[in-house]
Coordinates of C-alpha atoms and ligand atoms in Angstrom, one line a residue:
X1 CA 146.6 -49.8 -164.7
X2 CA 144.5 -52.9 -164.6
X3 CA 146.5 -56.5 -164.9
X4 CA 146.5 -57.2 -167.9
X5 CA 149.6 -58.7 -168.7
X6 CA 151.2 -62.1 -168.4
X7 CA 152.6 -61.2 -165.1
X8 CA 148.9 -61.9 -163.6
X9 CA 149.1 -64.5 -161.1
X10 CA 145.5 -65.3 -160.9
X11 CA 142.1 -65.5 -162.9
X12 CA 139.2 -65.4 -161.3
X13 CA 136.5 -66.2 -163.5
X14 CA 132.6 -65.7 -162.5
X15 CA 130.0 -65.9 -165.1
X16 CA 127.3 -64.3 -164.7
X17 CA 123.8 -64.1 -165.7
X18 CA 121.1 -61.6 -164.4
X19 CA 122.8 -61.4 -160.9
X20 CA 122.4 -57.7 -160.1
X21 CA 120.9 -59.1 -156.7
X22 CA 123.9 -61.5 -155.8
X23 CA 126.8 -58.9 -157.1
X24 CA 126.9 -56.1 -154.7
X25 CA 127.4 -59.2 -151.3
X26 CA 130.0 -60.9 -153.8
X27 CA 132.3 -58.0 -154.7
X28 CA 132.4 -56.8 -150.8
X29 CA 133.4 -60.6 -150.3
X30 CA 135.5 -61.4 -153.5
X31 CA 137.6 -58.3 -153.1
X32 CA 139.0 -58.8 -149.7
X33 CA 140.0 -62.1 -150.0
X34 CA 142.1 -61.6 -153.6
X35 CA 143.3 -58.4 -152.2
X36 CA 144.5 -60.7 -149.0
X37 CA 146.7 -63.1 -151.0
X38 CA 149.0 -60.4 -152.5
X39 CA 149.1 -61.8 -156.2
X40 CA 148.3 -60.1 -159.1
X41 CA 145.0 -61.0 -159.9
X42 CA 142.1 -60.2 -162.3
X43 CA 138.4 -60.9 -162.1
X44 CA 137.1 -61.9 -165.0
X45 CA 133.2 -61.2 -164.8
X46 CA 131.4 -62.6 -167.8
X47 CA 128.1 -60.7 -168.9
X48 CA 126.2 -64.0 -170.3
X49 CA 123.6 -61.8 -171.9
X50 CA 122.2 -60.3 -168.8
X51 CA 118.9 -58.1 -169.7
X52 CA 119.3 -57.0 -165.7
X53 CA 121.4 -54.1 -164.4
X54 CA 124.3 -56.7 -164.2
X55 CA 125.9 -54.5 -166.7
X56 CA 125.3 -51.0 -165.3
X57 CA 126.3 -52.9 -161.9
X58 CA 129.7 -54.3 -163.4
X59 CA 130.7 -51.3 -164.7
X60 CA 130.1 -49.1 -161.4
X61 CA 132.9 -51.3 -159.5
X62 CA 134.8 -51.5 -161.8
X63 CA 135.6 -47.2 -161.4
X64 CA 136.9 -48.4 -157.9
X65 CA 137.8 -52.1 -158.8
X66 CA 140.9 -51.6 -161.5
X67 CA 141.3 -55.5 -161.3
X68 CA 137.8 -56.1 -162.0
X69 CA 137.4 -57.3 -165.6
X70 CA 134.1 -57.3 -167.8
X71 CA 133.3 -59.4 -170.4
X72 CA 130.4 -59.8 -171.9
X73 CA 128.6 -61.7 -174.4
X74 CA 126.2 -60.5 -176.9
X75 CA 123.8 -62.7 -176.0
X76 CA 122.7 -65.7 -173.4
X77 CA 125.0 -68.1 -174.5
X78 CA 124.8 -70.7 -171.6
X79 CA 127.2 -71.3 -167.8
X80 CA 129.5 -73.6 -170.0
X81 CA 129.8 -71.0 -172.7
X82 CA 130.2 -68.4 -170.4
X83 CA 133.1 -70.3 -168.5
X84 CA 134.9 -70.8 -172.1
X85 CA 134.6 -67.3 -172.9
X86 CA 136.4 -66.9 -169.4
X87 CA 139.1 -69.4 -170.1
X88 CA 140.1 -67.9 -173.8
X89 CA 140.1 -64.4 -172.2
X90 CA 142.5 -65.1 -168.9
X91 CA 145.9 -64.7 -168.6
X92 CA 146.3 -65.7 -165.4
X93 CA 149.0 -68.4 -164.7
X94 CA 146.2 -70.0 -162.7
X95 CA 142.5 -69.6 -163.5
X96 CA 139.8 -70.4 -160.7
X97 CA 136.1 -70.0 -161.8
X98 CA 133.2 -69.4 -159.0
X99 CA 129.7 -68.8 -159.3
X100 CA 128.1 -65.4 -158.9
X101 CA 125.3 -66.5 -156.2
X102 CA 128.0 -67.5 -153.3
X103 CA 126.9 -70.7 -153.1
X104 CA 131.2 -71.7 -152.9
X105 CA 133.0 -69.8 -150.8
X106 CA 135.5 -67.3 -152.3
X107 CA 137.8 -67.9 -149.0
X108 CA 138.7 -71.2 -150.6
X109 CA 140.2 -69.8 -153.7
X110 CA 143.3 -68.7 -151.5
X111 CA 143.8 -72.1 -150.1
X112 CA 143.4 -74.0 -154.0
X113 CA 146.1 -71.2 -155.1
X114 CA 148.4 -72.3 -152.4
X115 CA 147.4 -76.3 -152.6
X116 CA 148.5 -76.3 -156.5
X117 CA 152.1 -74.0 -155.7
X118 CA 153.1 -75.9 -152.8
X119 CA 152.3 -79.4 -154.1
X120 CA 152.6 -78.4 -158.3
X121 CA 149.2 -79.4 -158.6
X122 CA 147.3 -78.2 -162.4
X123 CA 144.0 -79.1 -160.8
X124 CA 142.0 -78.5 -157.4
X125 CA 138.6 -79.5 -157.7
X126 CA 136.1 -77.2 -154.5
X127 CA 134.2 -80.8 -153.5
X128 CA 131.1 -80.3 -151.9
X129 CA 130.9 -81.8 -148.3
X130 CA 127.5 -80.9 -147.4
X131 CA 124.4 -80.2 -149.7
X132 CA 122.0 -79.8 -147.1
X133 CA 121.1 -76.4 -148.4
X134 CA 119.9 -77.4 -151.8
X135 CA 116.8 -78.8 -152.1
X136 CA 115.9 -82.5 -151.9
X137 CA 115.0 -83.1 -156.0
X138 CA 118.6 -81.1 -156.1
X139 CA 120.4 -83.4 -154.2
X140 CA 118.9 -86.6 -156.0
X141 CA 118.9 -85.5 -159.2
X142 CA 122.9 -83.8 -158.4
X143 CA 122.9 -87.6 -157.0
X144 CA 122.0 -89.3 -160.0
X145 CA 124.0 -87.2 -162.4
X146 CA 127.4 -88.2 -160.8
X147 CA 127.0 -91.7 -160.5
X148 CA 125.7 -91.5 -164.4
X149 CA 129.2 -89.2 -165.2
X150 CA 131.8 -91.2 -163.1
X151 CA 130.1 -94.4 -165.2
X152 CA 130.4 -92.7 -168.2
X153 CA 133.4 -90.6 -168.0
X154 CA 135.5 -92.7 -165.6
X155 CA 136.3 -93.1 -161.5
X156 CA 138.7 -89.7 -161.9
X157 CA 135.3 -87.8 -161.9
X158 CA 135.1 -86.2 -158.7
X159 CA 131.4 -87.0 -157.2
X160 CA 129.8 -83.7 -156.1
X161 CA 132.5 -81.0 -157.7
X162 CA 130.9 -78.8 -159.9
X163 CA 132.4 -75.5 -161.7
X164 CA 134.1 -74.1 -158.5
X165 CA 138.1 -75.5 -159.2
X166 CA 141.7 -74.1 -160.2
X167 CA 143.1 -74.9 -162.9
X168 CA 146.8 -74.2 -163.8
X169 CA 147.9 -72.5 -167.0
X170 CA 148.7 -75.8 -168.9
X171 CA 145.6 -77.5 -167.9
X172 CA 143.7 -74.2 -169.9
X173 CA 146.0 -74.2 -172.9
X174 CA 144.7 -77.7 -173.1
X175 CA 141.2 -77.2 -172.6
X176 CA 141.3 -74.6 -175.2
X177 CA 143.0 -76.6 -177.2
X178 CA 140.3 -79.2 -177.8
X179 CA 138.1 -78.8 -180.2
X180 CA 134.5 -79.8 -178.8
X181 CA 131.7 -77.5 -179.2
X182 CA 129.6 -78.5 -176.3
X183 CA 132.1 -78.6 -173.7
X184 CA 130.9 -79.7 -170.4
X185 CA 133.7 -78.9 -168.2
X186 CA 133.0 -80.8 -165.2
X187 CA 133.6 -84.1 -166.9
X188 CA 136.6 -82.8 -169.6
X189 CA 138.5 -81.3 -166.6
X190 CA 139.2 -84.7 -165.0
X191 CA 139.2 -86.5 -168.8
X192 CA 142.5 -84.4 -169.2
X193 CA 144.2 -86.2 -166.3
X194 CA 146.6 -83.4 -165.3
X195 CA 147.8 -84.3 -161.8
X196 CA 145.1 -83.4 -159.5
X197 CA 143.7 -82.5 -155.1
X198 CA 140.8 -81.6 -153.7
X199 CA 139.2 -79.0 -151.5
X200 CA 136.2 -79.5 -149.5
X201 CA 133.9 -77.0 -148.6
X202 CA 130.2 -76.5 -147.8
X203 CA 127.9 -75.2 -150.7
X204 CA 125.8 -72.3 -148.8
X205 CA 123.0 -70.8 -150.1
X206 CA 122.4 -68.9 -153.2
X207 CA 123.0 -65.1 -151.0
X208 CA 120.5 -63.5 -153.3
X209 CA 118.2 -63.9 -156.5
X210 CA 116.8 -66.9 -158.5
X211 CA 118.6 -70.1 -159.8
X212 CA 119.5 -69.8 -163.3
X213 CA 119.5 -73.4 -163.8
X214 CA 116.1 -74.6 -164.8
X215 CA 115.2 -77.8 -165.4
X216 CA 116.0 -77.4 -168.9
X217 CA 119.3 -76.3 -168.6
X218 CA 120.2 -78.9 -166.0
X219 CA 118.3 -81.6 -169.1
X220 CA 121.1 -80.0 -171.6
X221 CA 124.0 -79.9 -169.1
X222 CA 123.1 -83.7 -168.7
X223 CA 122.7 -84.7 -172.3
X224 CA 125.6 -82.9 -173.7
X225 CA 127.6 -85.1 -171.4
X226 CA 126.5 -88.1 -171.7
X227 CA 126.6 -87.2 -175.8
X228 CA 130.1 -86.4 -175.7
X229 CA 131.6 -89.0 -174.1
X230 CA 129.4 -92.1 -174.9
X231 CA 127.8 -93.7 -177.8
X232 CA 126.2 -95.7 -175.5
X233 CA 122.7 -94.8 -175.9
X234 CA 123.3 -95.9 -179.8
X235 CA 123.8 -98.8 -179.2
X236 CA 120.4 -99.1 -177.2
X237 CA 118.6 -99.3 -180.7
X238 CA 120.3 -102.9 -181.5
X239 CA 119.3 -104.2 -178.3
X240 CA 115.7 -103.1 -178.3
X241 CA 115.8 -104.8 -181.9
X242 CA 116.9 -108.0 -180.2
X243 CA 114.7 -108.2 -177.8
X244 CA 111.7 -107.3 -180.3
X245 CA 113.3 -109.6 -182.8
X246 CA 113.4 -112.6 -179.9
X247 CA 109.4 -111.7 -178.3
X248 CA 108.5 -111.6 -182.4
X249 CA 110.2 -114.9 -183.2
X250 CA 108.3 -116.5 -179.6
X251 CA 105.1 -114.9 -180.5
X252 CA 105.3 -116.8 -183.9
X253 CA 105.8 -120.1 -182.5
X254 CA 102.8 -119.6 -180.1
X255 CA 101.0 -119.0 -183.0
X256 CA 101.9 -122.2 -185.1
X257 CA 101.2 -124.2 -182.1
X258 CA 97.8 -122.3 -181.3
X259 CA 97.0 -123.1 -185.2
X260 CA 97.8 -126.8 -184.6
X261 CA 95.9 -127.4 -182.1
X262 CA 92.7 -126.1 -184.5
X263 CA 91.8 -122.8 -182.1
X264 CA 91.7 -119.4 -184.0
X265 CA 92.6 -116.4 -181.6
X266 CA 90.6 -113.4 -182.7
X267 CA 94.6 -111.7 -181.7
X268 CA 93.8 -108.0 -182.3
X269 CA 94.6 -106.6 -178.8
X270 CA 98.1 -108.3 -179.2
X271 CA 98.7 -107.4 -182.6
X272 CA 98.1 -103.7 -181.6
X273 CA 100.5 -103.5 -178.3
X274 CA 103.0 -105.2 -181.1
X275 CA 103.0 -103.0 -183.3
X276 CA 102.8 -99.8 -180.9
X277 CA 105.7 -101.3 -179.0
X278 CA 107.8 -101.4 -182.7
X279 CA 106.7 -98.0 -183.1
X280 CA 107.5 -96.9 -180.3
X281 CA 111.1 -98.4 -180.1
X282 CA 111.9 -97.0 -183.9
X283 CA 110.5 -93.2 -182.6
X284 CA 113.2 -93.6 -180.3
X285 CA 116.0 -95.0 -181.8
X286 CA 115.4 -92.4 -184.4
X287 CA 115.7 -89.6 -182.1
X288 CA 119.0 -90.8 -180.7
X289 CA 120.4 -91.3 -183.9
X290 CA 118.9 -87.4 -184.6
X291 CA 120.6 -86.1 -181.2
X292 CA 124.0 -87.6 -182.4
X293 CA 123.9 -86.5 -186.1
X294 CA 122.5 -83.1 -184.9
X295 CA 125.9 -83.0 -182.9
X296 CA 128.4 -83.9 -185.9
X297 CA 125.8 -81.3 -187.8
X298 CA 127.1 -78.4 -185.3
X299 CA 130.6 -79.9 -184.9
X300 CA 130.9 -79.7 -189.1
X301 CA 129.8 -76.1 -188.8
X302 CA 132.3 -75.4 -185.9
X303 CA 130.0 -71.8 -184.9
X304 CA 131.5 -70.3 -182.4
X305 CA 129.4 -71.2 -179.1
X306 CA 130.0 -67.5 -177.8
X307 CA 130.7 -63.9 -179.5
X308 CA 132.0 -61.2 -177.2
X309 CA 131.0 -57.8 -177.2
X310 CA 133.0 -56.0 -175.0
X311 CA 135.8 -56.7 -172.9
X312 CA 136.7 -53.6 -170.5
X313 CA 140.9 -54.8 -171.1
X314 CA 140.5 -54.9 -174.6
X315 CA 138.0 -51.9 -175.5
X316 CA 135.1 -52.7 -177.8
X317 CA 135.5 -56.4 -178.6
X318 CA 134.0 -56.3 -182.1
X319 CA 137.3 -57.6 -183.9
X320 CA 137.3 -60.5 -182.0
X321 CA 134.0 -61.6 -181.7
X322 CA 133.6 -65.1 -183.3
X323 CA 137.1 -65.4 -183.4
X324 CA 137.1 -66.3 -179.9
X325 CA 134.7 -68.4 -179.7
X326 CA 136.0 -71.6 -181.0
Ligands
UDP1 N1 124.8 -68.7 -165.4 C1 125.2 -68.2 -166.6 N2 124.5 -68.3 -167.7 C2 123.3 -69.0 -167.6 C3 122.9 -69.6 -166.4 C4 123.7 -69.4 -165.3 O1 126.3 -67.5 -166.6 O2 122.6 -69.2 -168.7 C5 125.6 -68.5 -164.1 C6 124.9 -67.9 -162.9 O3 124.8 -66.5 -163.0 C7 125.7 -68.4 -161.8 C8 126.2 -69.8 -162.3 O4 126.1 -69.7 -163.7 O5 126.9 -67.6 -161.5 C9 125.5 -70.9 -161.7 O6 124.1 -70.7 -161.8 P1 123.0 -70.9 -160.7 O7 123.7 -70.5 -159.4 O8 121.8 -70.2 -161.0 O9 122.8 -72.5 -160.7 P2 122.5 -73.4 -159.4 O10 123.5 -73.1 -158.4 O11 121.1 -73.1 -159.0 O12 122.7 -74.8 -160.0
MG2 MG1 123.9 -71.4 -157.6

Protein backbone atom coordinates (compact mmCIF):
# COMPACT_ATOMS: atom_id res chain seq x y z
CA UNK A 1 0.00 0.00 0.00
CA UNK A 2 1.35 3.23 -1.29
CA UNK A 3 1.83 6.27 1.49
CA UNK A 4 -0.79 7.91 1.30
CA UNK A 5 -1.65 8.89 4.60
CA UNK A 6 -0.70 11.73 6.99
CA UNK A 7 1.94 9.53 8.47
CA UNK A 8 4.20 10.44 5.17
CA UNK A 9 7.22 11.97 6.20
CA UNK A 10 8.34 13.35 2.93
CA UNK A 11 7.00 14.83 -0.54
CA UNK A 12 8.95 14.75 -3.14
CA UNK A 13 7.58 16.77 -5.76
CA UNK A 14 9.00 16.64 -9.57
CA UNK A 15 7.11 18.21 -12.34
CA UNK A 16 7.47 17.15 -15.28
CA UNK A 17 7.08 17.87 -18.80
CA UNK A 18 8.00 15.64 -21.87
CA UNK A 19 10.97 14.06 -19.93
CA UNK A 20 10.74 10.43 -21.12
CA UNK A 21 14.60 10.90 -21.89
CA UNK A 22 15.61 12.28 -18.32
CA UNK A 23 13.19 9.68 -16.23
CA UNK A 24 14.60 6.39 -16.57
CA UNK A 25 18.64 8.09 -15.01
CA UNK A 26 16.30 9.90 -12.36
CA UNK A 27 14.19 7.07 -10.92
CA UNK A 28 17.57 4.69 -10.66
CA UNK A 29 18.98 7.91 -8.74
CA UNK A 30 15.80 9.21 -6.87
CA UNK A 31 14.97 5.82 -5.54
CA UNK A 32 18.05 4.92 -3.73
CA UNK A 33 18.53 7.95 -2.00
CA UNK A 34 14.67 8.22 -0.44
CA UNK A 35 14.80 4.58 0.10
CA UNK A 36 18.32 5.45 2.12
CA UNK A 37 16.76 7.92 4.60
CA UNK A 38 14.22 5.46 6.05
CA UNK A 39 11.10 7.84 6.12
CA UNK A 40 7.97 7.45 4.58
CA UNK A 41 8.06 9.11 1.56
CA UNK A 42 6.01 9.68 -1.68
CA UNK A 43 7.10 10.97 -5.10
CA UNK A 44 4.84 13.14 -6.38
CA UNK A 45 5.46 13.09 -10.29
CA UNK A 46 3.39 15.74 -11.97
CA UNK A 47 2.37 14.92 -15.77
CA UNK A 48 2.31 18.80 -16.93
CA UNK A 49 0.54 17.77 -20.15
CA UNK A 50 3.36 15.69 -21.53
CA UNK A 51 2.37 14.53 -25.35
CA UNK A 52 5.80 12.15 -24.85
CA UNK A 53 5.81 8.64 -23.35
CA UNK A 54 6.23 10.45 -19.88
CA UNK A 55 3.05 8.93 -19.13
CA UNK A 56 3.43 5.32 -20.41
CA UNK A 57 6.94 5.78 -18.63
CA UNK A 58 5.39 6.91 -15.20
CA UNK A 59 3.17 4.37 -15.01
CA UNK A 60 5.72 1.44 -15.77
CA UNK A 61 7.65 2.28 -12.36
CA UNK A 62 5.25 2.82 -10.73
CA UNK A 63 4.20 -1.42 -10.89
CA UNK A 64 7.66 -1.69 -9.02
CA UNK A 65 7.77 1.89 -7.34
CA UNK A 66 4.49 1.67 -4.81
CA UNK A 67 5.75 5.19 -3.48
CA UNK A 68 5.90 6.61 -6.81
CA UNK A 69 2.88 8.95 -7.22
CA UNK A 70 1.40 10.30 -10.66
CA UNK A 71 -0.30 13.23 -11.16
CA UNK A 72 -1.15 14.62 -14.07
CA UNK A 73 -2.67 17.50 -15.57
CA UNK A 74 -4.95 17.71 -18.47
CA UNK A 75 -3.05 19.89 -20.17
CA UNK A 76 0.50 22.01 -20.25
CA UNK A 77 -0.21 24.21 -17.56
CA UNK A 78 3.32 25.73 -16.90
CA UNK A 79 6.59 24.63 -14.05
CA UNK A 80 4.81 27.04 -11.50
CA UNK A 81 1.47 25.36 -12.06
CA UNK A 82 2.84 22.15 -12.04
CA UNK A 83 4.69 22.78 -8.61
CA UNK A 84 1.08 24.01 -7.14
CA UNK A 85 -0.58 21.10 -8.34
CA UNK A 86 2.24 19.26 -6.30
CA UNK A 87 1.87 21.35 -3.26
CA UNK A 88 -2.15 20.89 -2.97
CA UNK A 89 -1.70 17.16 -3.61
CA UNK A 90 1.17 16.33 -0.79
CA UNK A 91 0.75 15.14 2.45
CA UNK A 92 4.07 14.95 3.33
CA UNK A 93 5.04 16.80 6.68
CA UNK A 94 7.88 18.11 4.58
CA UNK A 95 7.62 18.68 0.79
CA UNK A 96 10.96 19.10 -1.36
CA UNK A 97 10.39 19.76 -5.17
CA UNK A 98 13.31 18.85 -7.83
CA UNK A 99 13.49 19.09 -11.32
CA UNK A 100 13.11 16.15 -13.67
CA UNK A 101 16.46 16.79 -15.81
CA UNK A 102 19.02 16.31 -12.68
CA UNK A 103 20.33 19.43 -12.96
CA UNK A 104 20.09 19.45 -8.53
CA UNK A 105 21.19 16.63 -7.10
CA UNK A 106 18.68 14.31 -5.37
CA UNK A 107 21.57 13.44 -2.66
CA UNK A 108 20.88 16.80 -1.19
CA UNK A 109 17.25 16.20 -0.40
CA UNK A 110 18.48 13.94 2.62
CA UNK A 111 20.72 16.52 3.97
CA UNK A 112 17.70 19.56 3.67
CA UNK A 113 15.41 16.83 5.51
CA UNK A 114 17.87 16.59 8.22
CA UNK A 115 18.96 20.52 8.22
CA UNK A 116 15.15 21.59 8.91
CA UNK A 117 14.57 18.49 11.85
CA UNK A 118 17.70 19.12 13.54
CA UNK A 119 17.61 22.91 13.49
CA UNK A 120 13.31 23.30 13.14
CA UNK A 121 13.96 24.96 10.03
CA UNK A 122 10.34 25.44 7.60
CA UNK A 123 12.67 26.42 4.75
CA UNK A 124 15.98 25.16 2.96
CA UNK A 125 16.63 26.83 -0.09
CA UNK A 126 19.34 24.12 -2.75
CA UNK A 127 21.65 27.52 -3.58
CA UNK A 128 23.56 27.08 -6.53
CA UNK A 129 27.39 27.44 -6.03
CA UNK A 130 28.59 26.94 -9.45
CA UNK A 131 26.77 27.63 -12.88
CA UNK A 132 29.42 26.87 -14.95
CA UNK A 133 27.38 24.32 -16.79
CA UNK A 134 24.66 26.52 -18.07
CA UNK A 135 25.34 28.51 -20.75
CA UNK A 136 26.77 32.08 -20.80
CA UNK A 137 23.24 34.09 -21.86
CA UNK A 138 21.95 31.55 -18.93
CA UNK A 139 24.03 32.75 -16.40
CA UNK A 140 23.62 36.62 -17.33
CA UNK A 141 20.22 36.64 -17.92
CA UNK A 142 19.83 33.99 -14.35
CA UNK A 143 22.21 37.10 -13.30
CA UNK A 144 20.04 39.84 -14.13
CA UNK A 145 16.89 38.24 -12.84
CA UNK A 146 18.12 37.98 -9.17
CA UNK A 147 19.44 41.28 -8.73
CA UNK A 148 15.89 42.50 -10.41
CA UNK A 149 13.96 40.00 -7.63
CA UNK A 150 16.05 40.68 -4.52
CA UNK A 151 15.26 44.65 -5.55
CA UNK A 152 11.89 44.01 -5.95
CA UNK A 153 10.99 41.41 -3.54
CA UNK A 154 13.55 42.13 -0.84
CA UNK A 155 17.33 41.07 0.52
CA UNK A 156 15.55 37.56 1.92
CA UNK A 157 15.62 36.47 -1.78
CA UNK A 158 18.17 33.96 -1.99
CA UNK A 159 20.41 34.96 -5.28
CA UNK A 160 20.83 31.86 -7.44
CA UNK A 161 18.05 29.38 -5.66
CA UNK A 162 15.63 28.34 -7.91
CA UNK A 163 12.69 25.59 -7.41
CA UNK A 164 15.07 22.92 -5.73
CA UNK A 165 14.11 23.69 -1.64
CA UNK A 166 12.16 21.97 1.42
CA UNK A 167 9.56 23.37 2.62
CA UNK A 168 7.88 22.25 5.94
CA UNK A 169 4.21 21.49 6.29
CA UNK A 170 3.28 25.02 7.67
CA UNK A 171 5.26 26.90 5.16
CA UNK A 172 2.71 24.81 2.34
CA UNK A 173 -0.50 25.38 4.26
CA UNK A 174 0.55 28.95 3.81
CA UNK A 175 1.48 28.93 0.41
CA UNK A 176 -1.77 27.36 -0.42
CA UNK A 177 -3.39 29.50 1.52
CA UNK A 178 -2.71 32.65 -0.57
CA UNK A 179 -4.75 33.49 -3.00
CA UNK A 180 -2.56 34.61 -6.07
CA UNK A 181 -3.09 33.12 -9.43
CA UNK A 182 0.29 33.60 -10.91
CA UNK A 183 2.32 32.38 -8.20
CA UNK A 184 5.94 32.50 -8.80
CA UNK A 185 7.32 30.54 -6.03
CA UNK A 186 10.85 31.45 -5.95
CA UNK A 187 10.06 34.98 -4.80
CA UNK A 188 6.64 34.05 -2.49
CA UNK A 189 8.78 31.36 -0.61
CA UNK A 190 11.12 33.81 0.94
CA UNK A 191 8.11 36.72 0.97
CA UNK A 192 6.57 34.28 3.66
CA UNK A 193 9.48 34.71 6.02
CA UNK A 194 9.27 31.33 7.76
CA UNK A 195 12.56 30.87 9.48
CA UNK A 196 14.97 29.73 6.91
CA UNK A 197 19.08 27.75 5.82
CA UNK A 198 20.61 27.09 2.94
CA UNK A 199 22.17 24.28 1.03
CA UNK A 200 24.70 24.62 -1.60
CA UNK A 201 25.23 22.47 -4.32
CA UNK A 202 26.49 22.46 -7.86
CA UNK A 203 23.74 22.65 -10.77
CA UNK A 204 24.99 19.68 -13.23
CA UNK A 205 23.87 19.30 -16.40
CA UNK A 206 20.50 18.60 -17.73
CA UNK A 207 21.33 14.25 -17.83
CA UNK A 208 19.18 13.98 -20.92
CA UNK A 209 16.59 15.79 -23.35
CA UNK A 210 15.84 19.57 -24.20
CA UNK A 211 15.28 22.52 -21.84
CA UNK A 212 11.67 23.24 -21.37
CA UNK A 213 12.34 26.74 -20.64
CA UNK A 214 12.30 28.83 -23.67
CA UNK A 215 12.78 32.21 -23.91
CA UNK A 216 9.23 32.79 -23.58
CA UNK A 217 8.64 31.05 -20.64
CA UNK A 218 11.74 32.42 -18.90
CA UNK A 219 9.91 36.22 -20.36
CA UNK A 220 6.55 35.04 -18.30
CA UNK A 221 8.43 33.62 -15.29
CA UNK A 222 10.05 37.17 -15.18
CA UNK A 223 7.00 39.36 -15.71
CA UNK A 224 4.68 37.55 -13.49
CA UNK A 225 7.16 38.43 -10.79
CA UNK A 226 7.89 41.55 -11.18
CA UNK A 227 3.81 42.06 -11.76
CA UNK A 228 3.04 40.58 -8.57
CA UNK A 229 5.13 42.20 -6.30
CA UNK A 230 5.63 45.72 -7.79
CA UNK A 231 3.66 48.50 -9.20
CA UNK A 232 6.63 49.93 -10.04
CA UNK A 233 6.53 49.88 -13.70
CA UNK A 234 3.11 52.00 -13.33
CA UNK A 235 4.47 54.47 -12.08
CA UNK A 236 6.95 54.69 -15.12
CA UNK A 237 4.05 56.37 -17.12
CA UNK A 238 4.08 59.58 -14.76
CA UNK A 239 7.67 60.03 -15.05
CA UNK A 240 7.86 59.71 -18.76
CA UNK A 241 4.97 62.42 -18.62
CA UNK A 242 7.36 64.57 -16.68
CA UNK A 243 9.99 64.45 -18.48
CA UNK A 244 7.91 64.99 -21.85
CA UNK A 245 5.98 67.58 -20.03
CA UNK A 246 9.54 69.48 -18.99
CA UNK A 247 11.43 68.88 -22.83
CA UNK A 248 7.71 70.29 -24.21
CA UNK A 249 7.65 73.26 -21.90
CA UNK A 250 11.80 73.91 -22.97
CA UNK A 251 11.06 73.38 -26.55
CA UNK A 252 8.37 76.20 -26.20
CA UNK A 253 10.55 78.63 -24.81
CA UNK A 254 13.14 78.05 -27.56
CA UNK A 255 10.59 78.71 -29.82
CA UNK A 256 9.37 82.17 -28.34
CA UNK A 257 12.85 83.21 -28.31
CA UNK A 258 13.67 81.91 -31.94
CA UNK A 259 10.39 83.98 -32.89
CA UNK A 260 11.87 87.08 -31.20
CA UNK A 261 14.71 87.23 -32.62
CA UNK A 262 12.67 87.39 -36.25
CA UNK A 263 14.11 83.75 -37.69
CA UNK A 264 11.34 81.20 -38.73
CA UNK A 265 12.53 77.48 -38.35
CA UNK A 266 10.92 75.41 -41.08
CA UNK A 267 10.79 72.75 -37.54
CA UNK A 268 9.24 69.67 -39.19
CA UNK A 269 11.96 67.12 -38.41
CA UNK A 270 11.54 68.08 -34.70
CA UNK A 271 7.95 68.27 -34.67
CA UNK A 272 7.92 64.60 -36.02
CA UNK A 273 10.57 62.98 -33.37
CA UNK A 274 8.02 64.96 -30.81
CA UNK A 275 5.26 63.60 -31.63
CA UNK A 276 6.66 59.89 -32.33
CA UNK A 277 8.45 60.13 -28.98
CA UNK A 278 4.60 61.01 -27.29
CA UNK A 279 3.44 58.22 -29.20
CA UNK A 280 5.59 56.13 -28.40
CA UNK A 281 5.58 56.79 -24.50
CA UNK A 282 1.47 56.52 -24.50
CA UNK A 283 1.81 52.89 -26.54
CA UNK A 284 3.65 51.98 -23.59
CA UNK A 285 2.18 53.23 -20.79
CA UNK A 286 -0.95 51.78 -22.19
CA UNK A 287 0.41 48.32 -22.36
CA UNK A 288 1.53 48.38 -18.74
CA UNK A 289 -1.59 49.63 -17.59
CA UNK A 290 -3.09 46.50 -20.03
CA UNK A 291 -0.60 43.92 -18.37
CA UNK A 292 -1.90 45.01 -14.86
CA UNK A 293 -5.63 45.17 -15.57
CA UNK A 294 -5.29 41.90 -17.57
CA UNK A 295 -4.01 40.52 -14.08
CA UNK A 296 -6.92 41.87 -11.81
CA UNK A 297 -9.04 40.54 -15.10
CA UNK A 298 -7.84 36.82 -14.24
CA UNK A 299 -7.56 37.41 -10.47
CA UNK A 300 -11.62 38.53 -10.61
CA UNK A 301 -12.25 35.26 -12.58
CA UNK A 302 -10.13 33.25 -9.93
CA UNK A 303 -9.82 30.04 -12.90
CA UNK A 304 -8.14 27.52 -11.56
CA UNK A 305 -4.44 27.75 -13.04
CA UNK A 306 -4.35 23.75 -13.20
CA UNK A 307 -7.18 20.86 -13.54
CA UNK A 308 -5.97 17.33 -12.70
CA UNK A 309 -6.86 14.34 -14.46
CA UNK A 310 -5.55 11.61 -12.78
CA UNK A 311 -3.90 11.02 -9.68
CA UNK A 312 -2.73 7.20 -9.25
CA UNK A 313 -3.61 7.78 -4.95
CA UNK A 314 -6.84 9.07 -5.65
CA UNK A 315 -8.11 7.04 -8.91
CA UNK A 316 -9.52 9.08 -11.74
CA UNK A 317 -9.29 12.63 -10.55
CA UNK A 318 -12.34 13.95 -12.41
CA UNK A 319 -14.26 15.15 -9.05
CA UNK A 320 -11.57 17.23 -8.22
CA UNK A 321 -10.48 18.72 -11.15
CA UNK A 322 -10.84 22.54 -10.83
CA UNK A 323 -11.49 22.27 -7.37
CA UNK A 324 -7.90 21.91 -6.82
CA UNK A 325 -6.67 24.26 -8.67
CA UNK A 326 -7.19 27.41 -6.82
N1 LIG B 1 8.57 21.86 -16.73
C1 LIG B 1 7.20 21.66 -16.55
N2 LIG B 1 6.33 22.33 -17.37
C2 LIG B 1 6.76 23.20 -18.34
C3 LIG B 1 8.16 23.41 -18.49
C4 LIG B 1 9.04 22.73 -17.65
O1 LIG B 1 6.77 20.89 -15.69
O2 LIG B 1 5.92 23.77 -19.05
C5 LIG B 1 9.51 21.10 -15.86
C6 LIG B 1 10.59 20.34 -16.59
O3 LIG B 1 10.16 19.07 -17.00
C7 LIG B 1 11.69 20.27 -15.54
C8 LIG B 1 11.52 21.59 -14.78
O4 LIG B 1 10.20 22.05 -15.08
O5 LIG B 1 11.49 19.20 -14.62
C9 LIG B 1 12.55 22.62 -15.20
O6 LIG B 1 12.58 22.75 -16.60
P1 LIG B 1 13.93 22.74 -17.43
O7 LIG B 1 14.92 21.83 -16.79
O8 LIG B 1 13.62 22.46 -18.86
O9 LIG B 1 14.40 24.26 -17.28
P2 LIG B 1 15.91 24.81 -17.25
O10 LIG B 1 16.66 23.97 -16.26
O11 LIG B 1 16.42 24.66 -18.63
O12 LIG B 1 15.75 26.23 -16.81
MG1 LIG C 1 16.78 22.02 -16.16
Amino acid sequence: MPPVSSATALSVIVPMYNEEEALPALVSRLRPVLDGTGVLYEVLAVDDGSTDRTAELLEKFRTDWPELRIVRLRGNSGHQAALRAGLHSSYGAYVASIDADLQDPPEKIPEMLDLARSENLDIVYGVRSDRSTDTGFKRRSAGAYYWLMRRMVGKQVPAQAGDFRLLSREAVEALKSLPDQHQVYRLLVPWLGFPSGQVTYRRGERVAGETKYPLSKMIRLAVDGITNFSAAPLRLATWLGVISFVTCFVMIAWTLVVFLLGKTVPGWSSLFVAMLFLGGVQLICVGLLGEYIGRIYTAVQRRPTYFIGYDSARGEAGESAGKKGN
